[in-house]
Every structure is written in structure tokens, then in C-alpha cells.
Amino acid sequence: MTAHILAIDQGTTSTRAILFDAEGQPAAKAQRELRQIYPRDGWVEHDPEDIWADVLTVVRDCLAKAGVMAGAVSAIGIANQRETTLLWERSTGRPLHNAIVWQDRRTSDFCDALREQGHEPLVRARTGLLLDPYFSATKLRWLLDHVPGARVRAAAGELCFGTVDSFLLFRLTGGAVHATDATNAGRTMLFDLAEKRWDPELLDLFDLPAAMLPVVMDNCADFGAADPALFGAAIPIAGMAGDQHAALIGQACFEPGMVKSTYGTGCFALVNTGSDRVSSDYRLLTTMAYRLDGRATYALEGSVFSAGSAIQWLRDELGLIAEAADSAALAASVPDNGGVYLVPAFTGLGAPYWNSQARGAILGLTRNAGAAHLVRAGLEAQGYQTRDLLAAMAADMGAAPRELRVDGGLAENDWVCAFLADINGLPVERPAVTETTAQGAAFLAGLGVGVYTGLGAVSKAWRCERRFEPAMAPAERERLYGGWRKAVGRVLHESEGESV
Ligand code: ADP
């Protein structure tokens, strides 16, 4: 088998390289944890040189483990943590500052001020996003304001801005290519989704020079080739997408209405809306799903801040379980949640609430409530939060999703998958390859070099490992979800009393 595809998945907490064979099966994998830098409360940074060194290491390790020479790799695909903002020197590739990570809140005040000045409708109309520090634009502005001389040099074209995909591409091609893809561009808060170009009015609003921006390409494209000095051969880079978009592709959600939900630290659900750019009445984000042959397919996205982190909390702070996987048996040891609800709003509530002041709560405790009820409540919260997102999607699209494809660490928990099916009243499908983000990057690269002939061929390569059918009576489903709605209502009410 010669048609190997190498996927690089550069995530927030780790960097992975996975080599896929022509059937789309993983043949080898290497991974490194990424060092997190917290210079101040609410600030999160990565050292770009760490990211680069980790990428080189995992790619080399992965090829060595597989016993495959670089010359036998047909293409590289890249998936990456989105929105994280980098600034580097065009002539040398030298970063001018640490990368500012998507979680970083240092530009909150600036975003609040812009919102108060009434700029959010423009941002929403052009980019599909909310005016929030999460996205790249205000982070980039911060860099230009704080790195001495950066603004002048950026205007003169001496500096490059990019998200992680763009930085990796620049380094991999030995500085030959400064480009990004449409899904990553779409998360900067600078990209006009309808016109498919950097938006001059937004560049003006954030005071950013156009000379520093990367070229925006389709998700499958000729992005250049990896410098042969790096891995021993010039491997074409043929696919690139932001991680959640790559996961949507890895789950083969190519038809309008198909939904995937990824459960890691947080939870990200995307529904394909086809060629329609649906704008949400429920504070979901409008985003590009993927762009192939110049044609955009869109998605609605809902992000929940705390998913797996709630399980980590039950394990590490409360000590109720030794391993995350133990949660399934403990939850199953009691017949029901005993009326206990856990709202994991540790860092506020994401979609569809977007309340950064909200904090977590446990409600409904009785003298009979025990560890098993609390753990069960933590797992059930995954189902309720997902239902909040799917309900918003259904309302925005005028049709409810028919099934849900799941991935991420938490999706390995059978109890969670079964509860997701029950509480949402739809079948839940878990794929054979759970590294869906890397698989999506590999699919894109494979499409780019013709290993796959089209999306139909990719759909055929996707395999379901297990399908969970809903088994709960509708009345019970509504009773349980009603309890969650009440619990969230109380958390939101409580947050209103907070002094900001
Ligand atoms: P990330 O990529 O965001 O770091 P992963 O996809 O690796 O996350 O998933 C890890 C998260 O999933 C952790 O928060 C962990 O607590 C949770 N998790 C992993 N396995 C299980 C399981 N079997 N049951 C419940 N939670 C799990």
C-alpha cells in the first residue's frame, strides 16, 4: 500500500501525527503534550517554537513507527486549534510573541467597548460570529499594540499574521507559502463569509493592515510541499481545516442536516446547512463547514465550554472516581439521577446562553443523594447540553436533526452515548476511527491528491462502530430535560445578581 496520508492534528493541549492507509485506517500515531503558558489570570499562550518542535517530532516518530519513508507519503493534511493568533517575521519565520490562544480573555474590555459602540451587528452579518475575545481579530490588534514597532512593520509587509495552520504551512514550506484555508480564515472575525474575502471594513474597525494577511485557499488545494530537508522528501500539503471543521469532514457529515458533536474538554456540535448561510436566532455561530472547488458549504456551530472537564472535576477535585471511564459503572449503579442536576458552568455558559458570569451549580440534593447520583448528573449534563444545542439548531433550520455522530474522549463512554440517544430521542453513531479530526485532515489531503475521487468516496470510507438507539419513553425524556431547564434557569438567574 503506497497511498499513505499523513495527518497533523495540532490541538490546544497536544500535537498528534497519524498516518492513514488508503482505506482510511490509522497505521501509526505519535503524540506530544503541548506546554501551556499562563502569564496572568485569563491569559493563555503557546510558544510557537514548542508547537513547531512538537510537529517535527511527532511526524518523524509517526513515520518511524510505521516504517514508512517520507517518499511513500502521498500528502499531508493539517487540522489545528482554531483562532489562536500568531505574528512572525516574513524574512526569517521568527515569531514576534507567543501565540495568543483562543481561550485567552485579555481583549474582553476592548470587545465590550466595541459592543457598546454598536459594532456587533456588523461583525455578525459579515463573519457569522459574535464580538468576542475568542476570535483572532482583537488578539492580533493586541499584538500590534504591544510588540514594539510591530504596527509599522506590519503595514510595510514585513510581518505575517496567521492562525496555527498558516504558521505550520509557512514553516513546513521553508517560508515559501503564507496561506490559510477558508475555515480557519472564517474564525478570525476578519473574513466576509458571503464575499469570501478579508473584509476591508472590519480591518478598519480593528485597525489591522491587510499586508500581513495570508492568502485564503480552499480546504483541498495545492498548499505547497514540505521542505525535503525536514522529513527526507518533498511531501505535498494538500488539505487543511480548523479542527472542528476537520471533525465534521472526518465524520462524513456532507448532507444538510447531518450533525457531529465532539466531546473533549469542551463540546462542539456542528450541523451542515449546505449552501445556506443560516443566521441563528439562538446565538449559534454561522461558520463555513468547508470550501471545495471554490464552493462553500456552511454550518451552524454550538460550543459548550465544559464537557469532559466536568468529568475531570468529579475525578480530581471531588475524588468520586479514580478514572474518567469509571463514571459509566457508577452512573449505572443507581436507577435514576435522584433529582440531582449538575450544571457545569465552571467558566460560564456557552451556546445557546453565552453567559460568561454564570457559575456551576449542583441542584436537587436530598439526604439520599450520593456519589453515584453526582457522577450520573455529570454524565447526564452532556446529554442536556447537547439537547440545548440540537434544539437551537432545529429551531434555526426549521427541521430537527435525524441522527448524531459523536467523537472525542467522552464518546468512548457507552453510558453517555446511550443517554445522548435517549435524551435527544435520536440515534447516536460512534465511528470506528475516533480520531475524527485527524481523519478529516487526511480525507481532505486524500481528496486533494486524488486518493479519494470525491465526497461520496469519503462517505464510503467512514465506518460506524456502534449505533445507540433511543430507548427512553418520551414523557420521561421531557421530565428529565424539564429538570435541566429549571436548573439552568436558576444558574442564569443567580448570575444576574453578580456584580460584574
Ligand atoms: P481534548 O482533546 O479536549 O483534550 P479528549 O478528546 O482527549 O479531549 O477527551 C478527554 C476528556 O474526555 C477528558 O475531559 C476526560 O475527562 C473525558 N473522558 C475521557 N474518557 C472518558 C470516559 N470513558 N468517560 C467519561 N469521560 C471521559
PDB file of N, CA and C in Angstrom, residues 143-198:
ATOM      1  N   LEU A 143      -1.476  42.331  19.746  1.00  0.00           N
ATOM      2  CA  LEU A 143      -0.065  42.101  19.398  1.00  0.00           C
ATOM      3  C   LEU A 143       0.535  43.339  18.726  1.00  0.00           C
ATOM      4  N   LEU A 144      -0.201  43.921  17.796  1.00  0.00           N
ATOM      5  CA  LEU A 144       0.330  45.108  17.104  1.00  0.00           C
ATOM      6  C   LEU A 144       0.495  46.277  18.066  1.00  0.00           C
ATOM      7  N   ASP A 145      -0.362  46.329  19.075  1.00  0.00           N
ATOM      8  CA  ASP A 145      -0.278  47.423  20.056  1.00  0.00           C
ATOM      9  C   ASP A 145       0.828  47.202  21.086  1.00  0.00           C
ATOM     10  N   HIS A 146       1.225  45.949  21.299  1.00  0.00           N
ATOM     11  CA  HIS A 146       2.154  45.681  22.403  1.00  0.00           C
ATOM     12  C   HIS A 146       3.548  45.232  21.988  1.00  0.00           C
ATOM     13  N   VAL A 147       3.723  44.774  20.763  1.00  0.00           N
ATOM     14  CA  VAL A 147       5.069  44.401  20.315  1.00  0.00           C
ATOM     15  C   VAL A 147       5.688  45.655  19.687  1.00  0.00           C
ATOM     16  N   PRO A 148       6.798  46.159  20.259  1.00  0.00           N
ATOM     17  CA  PRO A 148       7.364  47.420  19.768  1.00  0.00           C
ATOM     18  C   PRO A 148       7.656  47.378  18.267  1.00  0.00           C
ATOM     19  N   GLY A 149       7.187  48.373  17.571  1.00  0.00           N
ATOM     20  CA  GLY A 149       7.465  48.510  16.136  1.00  0.00           C
ATOM     21  C   GLY A 149       6.611  47.641  15.231  1.00  0.00           C
ATOM     22  N   ALA A 150       5.764  46.784  15.826  1.00  0.00           N
ATOM     23  CA  ALA A 150       5.038  45.799  15.007  1.00  0.00           C
ATOM     24  C   ALA A 150       4.066  46.451  14.025  1.00  0.00           C
ATOM     25  N   ARG A 151       3.380  47.494  14.485  1.00  0.00           N
ATOM     26  CA  ARG A 151       2.361  48.085  13.619  1.00  0.00           C
ATOM     27  C   ARG A 151       2.973  48.639  12.331  1.00  0.00           C
ATOM     28  N   VAL A 152       4.083  49.341  12.470  1.00  0.00           N
ATOM     29  CA  VAL A 152       4.753  49.944  11.308  1.00  0.00           C
ATOM     30  C   VAL A 152       5.288  48.834  10.393  1.00  0.00           C
ATOM     31  N   ARG A 153       5.901  47.851  10.991  1.00  0.00           N
ATOM     32  CA  ARG A 153       6.474  46.757  10.188  1.00  0.00           C
ATOM     33  C   ARG A 153       5.370  45.945   9.500  1.00  0.00           C
ATOM     34  N   ALA A 154       4.244  45.774  10.188  1.00  0.00           N
ATOM     35  CA  ALA A 154       3.128  45.017   9.593  1.00  0.00           C
ATOM     36  C   ALA A 154       2.611  45.756   8.363  1.00  0.00           C
ATOM     37  N   ALA A 155       2.455  47.074   8.480  1.00  0.00           N
ATOM     38  CA  ALA A 155       1.944  47.873   7.364  1.00  0.00           C
ATOM     39  C   ALA A 155       2.910  47.827   6.181  1.00  0.00           C
ATOM     40  N   ALA A 156       4.200  47.667   6.480  1.00  0.00           N
ATOM     41  CA  ALA A 156       5.212  47.623   5.413  1.00  0.00           C
ATOM     42  C   ALA A 156       5.327  46.220   4.801  1.00  0.00           C
ATOM     43  N   GLY A 157       4.524  45.281   5.292  1.00  0.00           N
ATOM     44  CA  GLY A 157       4.537  43.928   4.717  1.00  0.00           C
ATOM     45  C   GLY A 157       5.652  43.047   5.254  1.00  0.00           C
ATOM     46  N   GLU A 158       6.317  43.501   6.322  1.00  0.00           N
ATOM     47  CA  GLU A 158       7.440  42.708   6.852  1.00  0.00           C
ATOM     48  C   GLU A 158       6.988  41.586   7.789  1.00  0.00           C
ATOM     49  N   LEU A 159       5.724  41.662   8.249  1.00  0.00           N
ATOM     50  CA  LEU A 159       5.250  40.672   9.218  1.00  0.00           C
ATOM     51  C   LEU A 159       4.101  39.855   8.641  1.00  0.00           C
ATOM     52  N   CYS A 160       3.979  38.639   9.123  1.00  0.00           N
ATOM     53  CA  CYS A 160       2.874  37.757   8.732  1.00  0.00           C
ATOM     54  C   CYS A 160       1.987  37.495   9.938  1.00  0.00           C
ATOM     55  N   PHE A 161       0.676  37.596   9.731  1.00  0.00           N
ATOM     56  CA  PHE A 161      -0.287  37.105  10.720  1.00  0.00           C
ATOM     57  C   PHE A 161      -0.762  35.741  10.248  1.00  0.00           C
ATOM     58  N   GLY A 162      -1.042  34.882  11.194  1.00  0.00           N
ATOM     59  CA  GLY A 162      -1.666  33.621  10.817  1.00  0.00           C
ATOM     60  C   GLY A 162      -2.176  32.884  12.033  1.00  0.00           C
ATOM     61  N   THR A 163      -3.133  31.964  11.802  1.00  0.00           N
ATOM     62  CA  THR A 163      -3.501  31.018  12.835  1.00  0.00           C
ATOM     63  C   THR A 163      -2.511  29.848  12.724  1.00  0.00           C
ATOM     64  N   VAL A 164      -2.668  28.831  13.563  1.00  0.00           N
ATOM     65  CA  VAL A 164      -1.639  27.787  13.653  1.00  0.00           C
ATOM     66  C   VAL A 164      -1.410  27.076  12.310  1.00  0.00           C
ATOM     67  N   ASP A 165      -2.485  26.835  11.561  1.00  0.00           N
ATOM     68  CA  ASP A 165      -2.370  26.203  10.230  1.00  0.00           C
ATOM     69  C   ASP A 165      -1.388  26.964   9.352  1.00  0.00           C
ATOM     70  N   SER A 166      -1.579  28.278   9.363  1.00  0.00           N
ATOM     71  CA  SER A 166      -0.819  29.168   8.498  1.00  0.00           C
ATOM     72  C   SER A 166       0.667  29.202   8.899  1.00  0.00           C
ATOM     73  N   PHE A 167       0.890  29.240  10.207  1.00  0.00           N
ATOM     74  CA  PHE A 167       2.268  29.234  10.725  1.00  0.00           C
ATOM     75  C   PHE A 167       2.953  27.917  10.358  1.00  0.00           C
ATOM     76  N   LEU A 168       2.247  26.801  10.558  1.00  0.00           N
ATOM     77  CA  LEU A 168       2.846  25.492  10.242  1.00  0.00           C
ATOM     78  C   LEU A 168       3.140  25.381   8.751  1.00  0.00           C
ATOM     79  N   LEU A 169       2.210  25.864   7.929  1.00  0.00           N
ATOM     80  CA  LEU A 169       2.415  25.818   6.483  1.00  0.00           C
ATOM     81  C   LEU A 169       3.652  26.626   6.088  1.00  0.00           C
ATOM     82  N   PHE A 170       3.776  27.817   6.673  1.00  0.00           N
ATOM     83  CA  PHE A 170       4.927  28.681   6.388  1.00  0.00           C
ATOM     84  C   PHE A 170       6.229  27.966   6.751  1.00  0.00           C
ATOM     85  N   ARG A 171       6.249  27.356   7.939  1.00  0.00           N
ATOM     86  CA  ARG A 171       7.465  26.657   8.389  1.00  0.00           C
ATOM     87  C   ARG A 171       7.721  25.405   7.542  1.00  0.00           C
ATOM     88  N   LEU A 172       6.659  24.639   7.284  1.00  0.00           N
ATOM     89  CA  LEU A 172       6.837  23.381   6.528  1.00  0.00           C
ATOM     90  C   LEU A 172       7.360  23.639   5.126  1.00  0.00           C
ATOM     91  N   THR A 173       6.932  24.751   4.533  1.00  0.00           N
ATOM     92  CA  THR A 173       7.354  25.058   3.157  1.00  0.00           C
ATOM     93  C   THR A 173       8.622  25.911   3.144  1.00  0.00           C
ATOM     94  N   GLY A 174       9.306  25.981   4.259  1.00  0.00           N
ATOM     95  CA  GLY A 174      10.544  26.753   4.319  1.00  0.00           C
ATOM     96  C   GLY A 174      10.317  28.239   4.031  1.00  0.00           C
ATOM     97  N   GLY A 175       9.140  28.750   4.435  1.00  0.00           N
ATOM     98  CA  GLY A 175       8.854  30.169   4.262  1.00  0.00           C
ATOM     99  C   GLY A 175       8.338  30.523   2.869  1.00  0.00           C
ATOM    100  N   ALA A 176       8.065  29.511   2.045  1.00  0.00           N
ATOM    101  CA  ALA A 176       7.638  29.796   0.664  1.00  0.00           C
ATOM    102  C   ALA A 176       6.163  30.194   0.583  1.00  0.00           C
ATOM    103  N   VAL A 177       5.330  29.698   1.497  1.00  0.00           N
ATOM    104  CA  VAL A 177       3.881  29.907   1.349  1.00  0.00           C
ATOM    105  C   VAL A 177       3.292  30.545   2.610  1.00  0.00           C
ATOM    106  N   HIS A 178       2.592  31.673   2.414  1.00  0.00           N
ATOM    107  CA  HIS A 178       1.851  32.298   3.511  1.00  0.00           C
ATOM    108  C   HIS A 178       0.366  32.244   3.145  1.00  0.00           C
ATOM    109  N   ALA A 179      -0.282  31.170   3.577  1.00  0.00           N
ATOM    110  CA  ALA A 179      -1.686  30.959   3.203  1.00  0.00           C
ATOM    111  C   ALA A 179      -2.434  30.337   4.367  1.00  0.00           C
ATOM    112  N   THR A 180      -3.759  30.372   4.261  1.00  0.00           N
ATOM    113  CA  THR A 180      -4.622  29.697   5.224  1.00  0.00           C
ATOM    114  C   THR A 180      -5.755  29.067   4.432  1.00  0.00           C
ATOM    115  N   ASP A 181      -6.700  28.419   5.113  1.00  0.00           N
ATOM    116  CA  ASP A 181      -7.853  27.888   4.392  1.00  0.00           C
ATOM    117  C   ASP A 181      -9.093  28.646   4.856  1.00  0.00           C
ATOM    118  N   ALA A 182     -10.172  28.455   4.114  1.00  0.00           N
ATOM    119  CA  ALA A 182     -11.376  29.257   4.350  1.00  0.00           C
ATOM    120  C   ALA A 182     -11.978  29.017   5.733  1.00  0.00           C
ATOM    121  N   THR A 183     -11.869  27.797   6.278  1.00  0.00           N
ATOM    122  CA  THR A 183     -12.485  27.556   7.596  1.00  0.00           C
ATOM    123  C   THR A 183     -11.705  28.277   8.688  1.00  0.00           C
ATOM    124  N   ASN A 184     -10.392  28.252   8.601  1.00  0.00           N
ATOM    125  CA  ASN A 184      -9.593  28.976   9.592  1.00  0.00           C
ATOM    126  C   ASN A 184      -9.748  30.487   9.426  1.00  0.00           C
ATOM    127  N   ALA A 185      -9.756  30.945   8.181  1.00  0.00           N
ATOM    128  CA  ALA A 185      -9.945  32.390   7.931  1.00  0.00           C
ATOM    129  C   ALA A 185     -11.264  32.851   8.546  1.00  0.00           C
ATOM    130  N   GLY A 186     -12.279  31.962   8.439  1.00  0.00           N
ATOM    131  CA  GLY A 186     -13.614  32.312   8.916  1.00  0.00           C
ATOM    132  C   GLY A 186     -13.702  32.490  10.419  1.00  0.00           C
ATOM    133  N   ARG A 187     -12.682  32.104  11.163  1.00  0.00           N
ATOM    134  CA  ARG A 187     -12.707  32.227  12.619  1.00  0.00           C
ATOM    135  C   ARG A 187     -11.884  33.406  13.120  1.00  0.00           C
ATOM    136  N   THR A 188     -11.406  34.238  12.215  1.00  0.00           N
ATOM    137  CA  THR A 188     -10.568  35.364  12.642  1.00  0.00           C
ATOM    138  C   THR A 188     -11.394  36.588  13.018  1.00  0.00           C
ATOM    139  N   MET A 189     -12.671  36.626  12.609  1.00  0.00           N
ATOM    140  CA  MET A 189     -13.527  37.810  12.766  1.00  0.00           C
ATOM    141  C   MET A 189     -13.132  38.904  11.764  1.00  0.00           C
ATOM    142  N   LEU A 190     -12.415  38.508  10.700  1.00  0.00           N
ATOM    143  CA  LEU A 190     -11.990  39.457   9.671  1.00  0.00           C
ATOM    144  C   LEU A 190     -12.454  39.026   8.286  1.00  0.00           C
ATOM    145  N   PHE A 191     -13.110  37.861   8.207  1.00  0.00           N
ATOM    146  CA  PHE A 191     -13.392  37.260   6.908  1.00  0.00           C
ATOM    147  C   PHE A 191     -14.874  37.366   6.593  1.00  0.00           C
ATOM    148  N   ASP A 192     -15.183  37.903   5.411  1.00  0.00           N
ATOM    149  CA  ASP A 192     -16.564  38.049   4.967  1.00  0.00           C
ATOM    150  C   ASP A 192     -17.023  36.713   4.376  1.00  0.00           C
ATOM    151  N   LEU A 193     -17.959  36.063   5.083  1.00  0.00           N
ATOM    152  CA  LEU A 193     -18.399  34.719   4.661  1.00  0.00           C
ATOM    153  C   LEU A 193     -19.104  34.736   3.308  1.00  0.00           C
ATOM    154  N   ALA A 194     -19.832  35.811   3.027  1.00  0.00           N
ATOM    155  CA  ALA A 194     -20.591  35.861   1.767  1.00  0.00           C
ATOM    156  C   ALA A 194     -19.671  36.205   0.600  1.00  0.00           C
ATOM    157  N   GLU A 195     -18.832  37.208   0.786  1.00  0.00           N
ATOM    158  CA  GLU A 195     -17.951  37.651  -0.305  1.00  0.00           C
ATOM    159  C   GLU A 195     -16.694  36.786  -0.401  1.00  0.00           C
ATOM    160  N   LYS A 196     -16.463  35.989   0.629  1.00  0.00           N
ATOM    161  CA  LYS A 196     -15.292  35.094   0.677  1.00  0.00           C
ATOM    162  C   LYS A 196     -13.980  35.861   0.530  1.00  0.00           C
ATOM    163  N   ARG A 197     -13.847  36.937   1.292  1.00  0.00           N
ATOM    164  CA  ARG A 197     -12.599  37.707   1.239  1.00  0.00           C
ATOM    165  C   ARG A 197     -12.410  38.399   2.588  1.00  0.00           C
ATOM    166  N   TRP A 198     -11.167  38.824   2.824  1.00  0.00           N
ATOM    167  CA  TRP A 198     -10.899  39.637   4.010  1.00  0.00           C
ATOM    168  C   TRP A 198     -11.734  40.907   3.884  1.00  0.00           C
TER     169      TRP A 198
END
